[in-house]
Amino acid sequence: MDGALVDEVLGAAARIVAGGAISANGHGNVSLRVPGAEEMYFTSAPSLRGLGPDGIARVGLDGRLLEGTLPPIQGAVVAMHTSLYRDRPDVGCVVHTHSPYATAFAVANRAIDCWIEALAMFGLADGVPVAAYGPRGSEQAVANIRAALRPGVPAVLLANHGVLVFHRTVDLAVLVGGVVEEAAQAAINASLVGGPVPIPADLRAAALQRAMAFDAVGTRSA
Ligand SMILES: [Zn+2]
């Protein structure tokens, strides 16, 4: 396996754990598309906590194990990752967790609305949709994810299960996972004081434009 890609996956797992957008048992998986190949690196260990190189497998986008080991319980969710890579050529990293607050919304079968500006800035101006429940990794679950997603939307709640985020890079996928968890936590806290209020739709676009303007400035000065 390519040491640099292994390190990138391990780094992502470590940052997710450090950021706290993960359940106590550390359950989840990170995958990384292998550039120029129909393959991904996939965390095959049961927990992202304390993940080492032996917890990473190389898996074809057809679901075939190419290198390493893949216990059945982890293998069951491979299709969730491979279908995203096949459907969306721009996606380079997929992260699945049971981050506690986002999973509360998933268990309640309730979408996360655009309650905080960061959602609007990272492709979630219409909030985080919910994919209807299907047994994990099943064709039904994958079909439900596809049905819930719209072009450019980088996250989806998995009803009665957890959350799935995906983006061009590891950095962006980890960042979006943290933003989704932060929004969910803020909303649950806000439910004690009257309930969360969505940002007005026209101002969500303005938040994104400001983010893009900052981005452009950053590009020019680089
Ligand atoms: Zn899961």
Short mmCIF file of C-alpha atoms and ligand atoms in Angstrom, two decimals:
data_model
loop_
_atom_site.label_atom_id
_atom_site.label_comp_id
_atom_site.label_asym_id
_atom_site.label_seq_id
_atom_site.Cartn_x
_atom_site.Cartn_y
_atom_site.Cartn_z
CA MET A 1 0.00 0.00 0.00
CA ASP A 2 1.07 3.58 -0.60
CA GLY A 3 2.47 4.94 2.66
CA ALA A 4 1.44 8.52 1.93
CA LEU A 5 -2.20 7.52 1.35
CA VAL A 6 -2.19 5.34 4.47
CA ASP A 7 -0.86 8.30 6.46
CA GLU A 8 -3.56 10.53 5.01
CA VAL A 9 -6.30 8.12 6.13
CA LEU A 10 -4.71 7.75 9.59
CA GLY A 11 -4.43 11.53 9.86
CA ALA A 12 -8.10 11.96 8.99
CA ALA A 13 -9.16 9.40 11.61
CA ALA A 14 -6.98 11.07 14.25
CA ARG A 15 -8.45 14.50 13.46
CA ILE A 16 -12.01 13.21 13.60
CA VAL A 17 -11.32 11.67 17.01
CA ALA A 18 -9.56 14.83 18.24
CA GLY A 19 -12.41 17.02 16.98
CA GLY A 20 -14.98 14.99 18.88
CA ALA A 21 -17.45 14.46 16.00
CA ILE A 22 -17.60 10.75 16.78
CA SER A 23 -19.44 8.45 19.15
CA ALA A 24 -17.83 7.13 22.33
CA ASN A 25 -17.11 3.72 20.78
CA GLY A 26 -15.36 5.38 17.84
CA HIS A 27 -17.41 3.56 15.27
CA GLY A 28 -17.07 4.85 11.72
CA ASN A 29 -15.07 4.56 8.54
CA VAL A 30 -12.92 6.85 6.47
CA SER A 31 -12.13 6.17 2.84
CA LEU A 32 -9.88 7.88 0.36
CA ARG A 33 -10.06 7.54 -3.41
CA VAL A 34 -6.80 6.37 -4.96
CA PRO A 35 -6.07 9.03 -7.60
CA GLY A 36 -6.30 7.65 -11.12
CA ALA A 37 -7.45 4.18 -10.03
CA GLU A 38 -10.77 2.46 -9.46
CA GLU A 39 -9.77 1.87 -5.84
CA MET A 40 -10.08 3.31 -2.38
CA TYR A 41 -8.25 2.99 0.93
CA PHE A 42 -10.81 2.09 3.59
CA THR A 43 -10.61 1.80 7.36
CA SER A 44 -11.51 -1.78 8.14
CA ALA A 45 -11.01 -1.58 11.92
CA PRO A 46 -14.17 -1.40 14.07
CA SER A 47 -13.16 1.93 15.62
CA LEU A 48 -11.42 5.06 14.40
CA ARG A 49 -9.89 5.50 17.86
CA GLY A 50 -6.29 4.32 17.96
CA LEU A 51 -6.38 3.30 14.31
CA GLY A 52 -3.09 1.91 12.94
CA PRO A 53 -1.91 0.97 9.43
CA ASP A 54 -3.16 -2.61 9.85
CA GLY A 55 -6.69 -1.19 10.15
CA ILE A 56 -6.67 0.00 6.53
CA ALA A 57 -7.64 -2.10 3.51
CA ARG A 58 -7.35 -1.42 -0.21
CA VAL A 59 -10.70 -2.05 -1.84
CA GLY A 60 -11.82 -1.81 -5.48
CA LEU A 61 -14.73 0.46 -6.33
CA ASP A 62 -16.48 -2.76 -7.36
CA GLY A 63 -16.30 -3.78 -3.68
CA ARG A 64 -13.52 -6.34 -4.08
CA LEU A 65 -10.89 -6.56 -1.33
CA LEU A 66 -7.49 -5.97 -2.98
CA GLU A 67 -5.15 -5.80 0.02
CA GLY A 68 -5.44 -6.11 3.80
CA THR A 69 -8.35 -7.54 5.73
CA LEU A 70 -12.01 -6.59 5.80
CA PRO A 71 -14.16 -8.07 8.58
CA PRO A 72 -17.78 -8.69 7.48
CA ILE A 73 -19.17 -6.01 9.80
CA GLN A 74 -17.02 -3.37 8.11
CA GLY A 75 -17.40 -4.90 4.66
CA ALA A 76 -21.15 -4.35 4.92
CA VAL A 77 -20.75 -0.59 4.59
CA VAL A 78 -18.25 -0.62 1.72
CA ALA A 79 -21.03 -0.05 -0.84
CA MET A 80 -21.97 3.21 0.89
CA HIS A 81 -18.48 4.53 0.06
CA THR A 82 -17.95 2.97 -3.38
CA SER A 83 -21.32 4.19 -4.68
CA LEU A 84 -20.39 7.78 -3.82
CA TYR A 85 -17.06 7.49 -5.64
CA ARG A 86 -18.75 5.96 -8.67
CA ASP A 87 -21.58 8.52 -8.74
CA ARG A 88 -19.47 11.60 -8.06
CA PRO A 89 -16.08 11.81 -9.73
CA ASP A 90 -15.28 14.97 -7.70
CA VAL A 91 -15.46 13.09 -4.38
CA GLY A 92 -12.04 12.15 -3.00
CA CYS A 93 -12.87 11.26 0.60
CA VAL A 94 -15.87 9.77 2.40
CA VAL A 95 -16.36 9.80 6.17
CA HIS A 96 -19.04 7.86 8.03
CA THR A 97 -19.55 8.26 11.77
CA HIS A 98 -22.21 8.06 14.45
CA SER A 99 -21.32 11.54 15.72
CA PRO A 100 -23.73 11.91 18.65
CA TYR A 101 -25.70 15.07 17.89
CA ALA A 102 -26.05 14.52 14.14
CA THR A 103 -27.06 10.93 14.89
CA ALA A 104 -29.77 12.24 17.23
CA PHE A 105 -31.32 13.96 14.20
CA ALA A 106 -30.82 10.80 12.12
CA VAL A 107 -32.57 8.71 14.76
CA ALA A 108 -35.40 11.24 14.92
CA ASN A 109 -35.58 11.09 11.08
CA ARG A 110 -35.29 14.88 11.05
CA ALA A 111 -33.21 16.91 8.62
CA ILE A 112 -30.76 19.50 9.91
CA ASP A 113 -31.83 22.92 8.66
CA CYS A 114 -29.50 25.80 7.87
CA TRP A 115 -29.21 26.97 11.46
CA ILE A 116 -25.58 28.07 11.40
CA GLU A 117 -23.65 30.03 8.78
CA ALA A 118 -20.99 27.36 8.29
CA LEU A 119 -23.61 25.06 6.75
CA ALA A 120 -24.36 27.67 4.07
CA MET A 121 -20.64 28.15 3.47
CA PHE A 122 -19.99 24.46 2.88
CA GLY A 123 -22.68 23.42 0.42
CA LEU A 124 -25.43 22.83 2.96
CA ALA A 125 -27.50 26.00 2.50
CA ASP A 126 -30.56 23.77 2.23
CA GLY A 127 -29.49 21.83 5.32
CA VAL A 128 -28.51 18.19 5.67
CA PRO A 129 -31.11 15.83 4.20
CA VAL A 130 -32.13 12.47 5.67
CA ALA A 131 -31.81 9.27 3.66
CA ALA A 132 -34.59 6.88 4.63
CA TYR A 133 -33.60 3.83 6.65
CA GLY A 134 -32.30 0.72 4.96
CA PRO A 135 -30.26 -2.11 6.52
CA ARG A 136 -26.65 -0.89 6.63
CA GLY A 137 -24.82 -1.26 3.36
CA SER A 138 -27.82 -2.80 1.59
CA GLU A 139 -28.90 -1.88 -1.93
CA GLN A 140 -31.89 -0.20 -0.36
CA ALA A 141 -29.69 1.92 1.91
CA VAL A 142 -27.53 2.99 -1.05
CA ALA A 143 -30.62 3.79 -3.15
CA ASN A 144 -32.04 5.86 -0.30
CA ILE A 145 -28.78 7.84 -0.04
CA ARG A 146 -28.85 8.53 -3.79
CA ALA A 147 -32.49 9.63 -3.58
CA ALA A 148 -31.79 12.05 -0.72
CA LEU A 149 -28.77 13.74 -2.31
CA ARG A 150 -28.70 16.72 -4.63
CA PRO A 151 -25.72 17.82 -6.73
CA GLY A 152 -23.10 19.58 -4.64
CA VAL A 153 -24.56 18.55 -1.27
CA PRO A 154 -21.66 17.04 0.75
CA ALA A 155 -23.50 15.36 3.65
CA VAL A 156 -26.52 13.20 4.40
CA LEU A 157 -28.02 11.82 7.58
CA LEU A 158 -28.67 8.07 7.55
CA ALA A 159 -32.00 7.48 9.24
CA ASN A 160 -31.72 5.45 12.45
CA HIS A 161 -27.99 5.08 11.89
CA GLY A 162 -25.55 8.01 11.59
CA VAL A 163 -24.06 10.50 9.18
CA LEU A 164 -22.15 10.36 5.91
CA VAL A 165 -19.99 13.23 4.63
CA PHE A 166 -17.89 13.39 1.48
CA HIS A 167 -15.83 15.98 -0.33
CA ARG A 168 -12.98 16.57 -2.74
CA THR A 169 -10.32 16.30 -0.06
CA VAL A 170 -9.81 14.71 3.34
CA ASP A 171 -9.54 18.17 4.91
CA LEU A 172 -12.90 19.29 3.55
CA ALA A 173 -14.67 16.04 4.44
CA VAL A 174 -13.40 16.18 8.04
CA LEU A 175 -14.31 19.87 8.24
CA VAL A 176 -17.86 19.32 6.97
CA GLY A 177 -18.34 16.45 9.43
CA GLY A 178 -17.43 18.83 12.24
CA VAL A 179 -19.75 21.55 10.93
CA VAL A 180 -22.71 19.15 10.71
CA GLU A 181 -22.09 17.95 14.26
CA GLU A 182 -21.75 21.53 15.52
CA ALA A 183 -25.04 22.55 13.89
CA ALA A 184 -26.83 19.55 15.36
CA GLN A 185 -25.45 20.21 18.84
CA ALA A 186 -26.38 23.89 18.67
CA ALA A 187 -29.90 23.01 17.53
CA ILE A 188 -30.42 20.53 20.35
CA ASN A 189 -29.18 23.12 22.86
CA ALA A 190 -31.42 25.72 21.20
CA SER A 191 -34.42 23.43 21.67
CA LEU A 192 -34.18 24.29 25.39
CA VAL A 193 -34.59 27.99 24.65
CA GLY A 194 -37.31 28.13 22.06
CA GLY A 195 -35.88 26.03 19.27
CA PRO A 196 -33.42 26.67 16.43
CA VAL A 197 -34.35 29.23 13.77
CA PRO A 198 -33.14 28.78 10.17
CA ILE A 199 -31.11 31.54 8.53
CA PRO A 200 -33.35 33.34 5.98
CA ALA A 201 -32.88 31.72 2.56
CA ASP A 202 -31.67 34.89 0.80
CA LEU A 203 -29.00 35.49 3.44
CA ARG A 204 -27.69 31.92 3.11
CA ALA A 205 -26.61 32.75 -0.44
CA ALA A 206 -24.94 35.91 0.87
CA ALA A 207 -22.98 33.87 3.43
CA LEU A 208 -21.73 31.60 0.66
CA GLN A 209 -20.77 34.55 -1.54
CA ARG A 210 -18.76 36.07 1.28
CA ALA A 211 -16.99 32.75 1.81
CA MET A 212 -16.19 32.51 -1.91
CA ALA A 213 -14.93 36.10 -1.92
CA PHE A 214 -12.56 35.27 0.96
CA ASP A 215 -11.51 32.16 -0.93
CA ALA A 216 -10.72 34.17 -4.06
CA VAL A 217 -8.62 36.61 -2.07
CA GLY A 218 -6.73 33.67 -0.58
CA THR A 219 -6.06 32.26 -4.04
CA ARG A 220 -4.75 35.58 -5.34
CA SER A 221 -2.35 36.11 -2.48
CA ALA A 222 -1.00 32.53 -2.63
ZN ZN B 1 -22.44 3.14 10.91
#
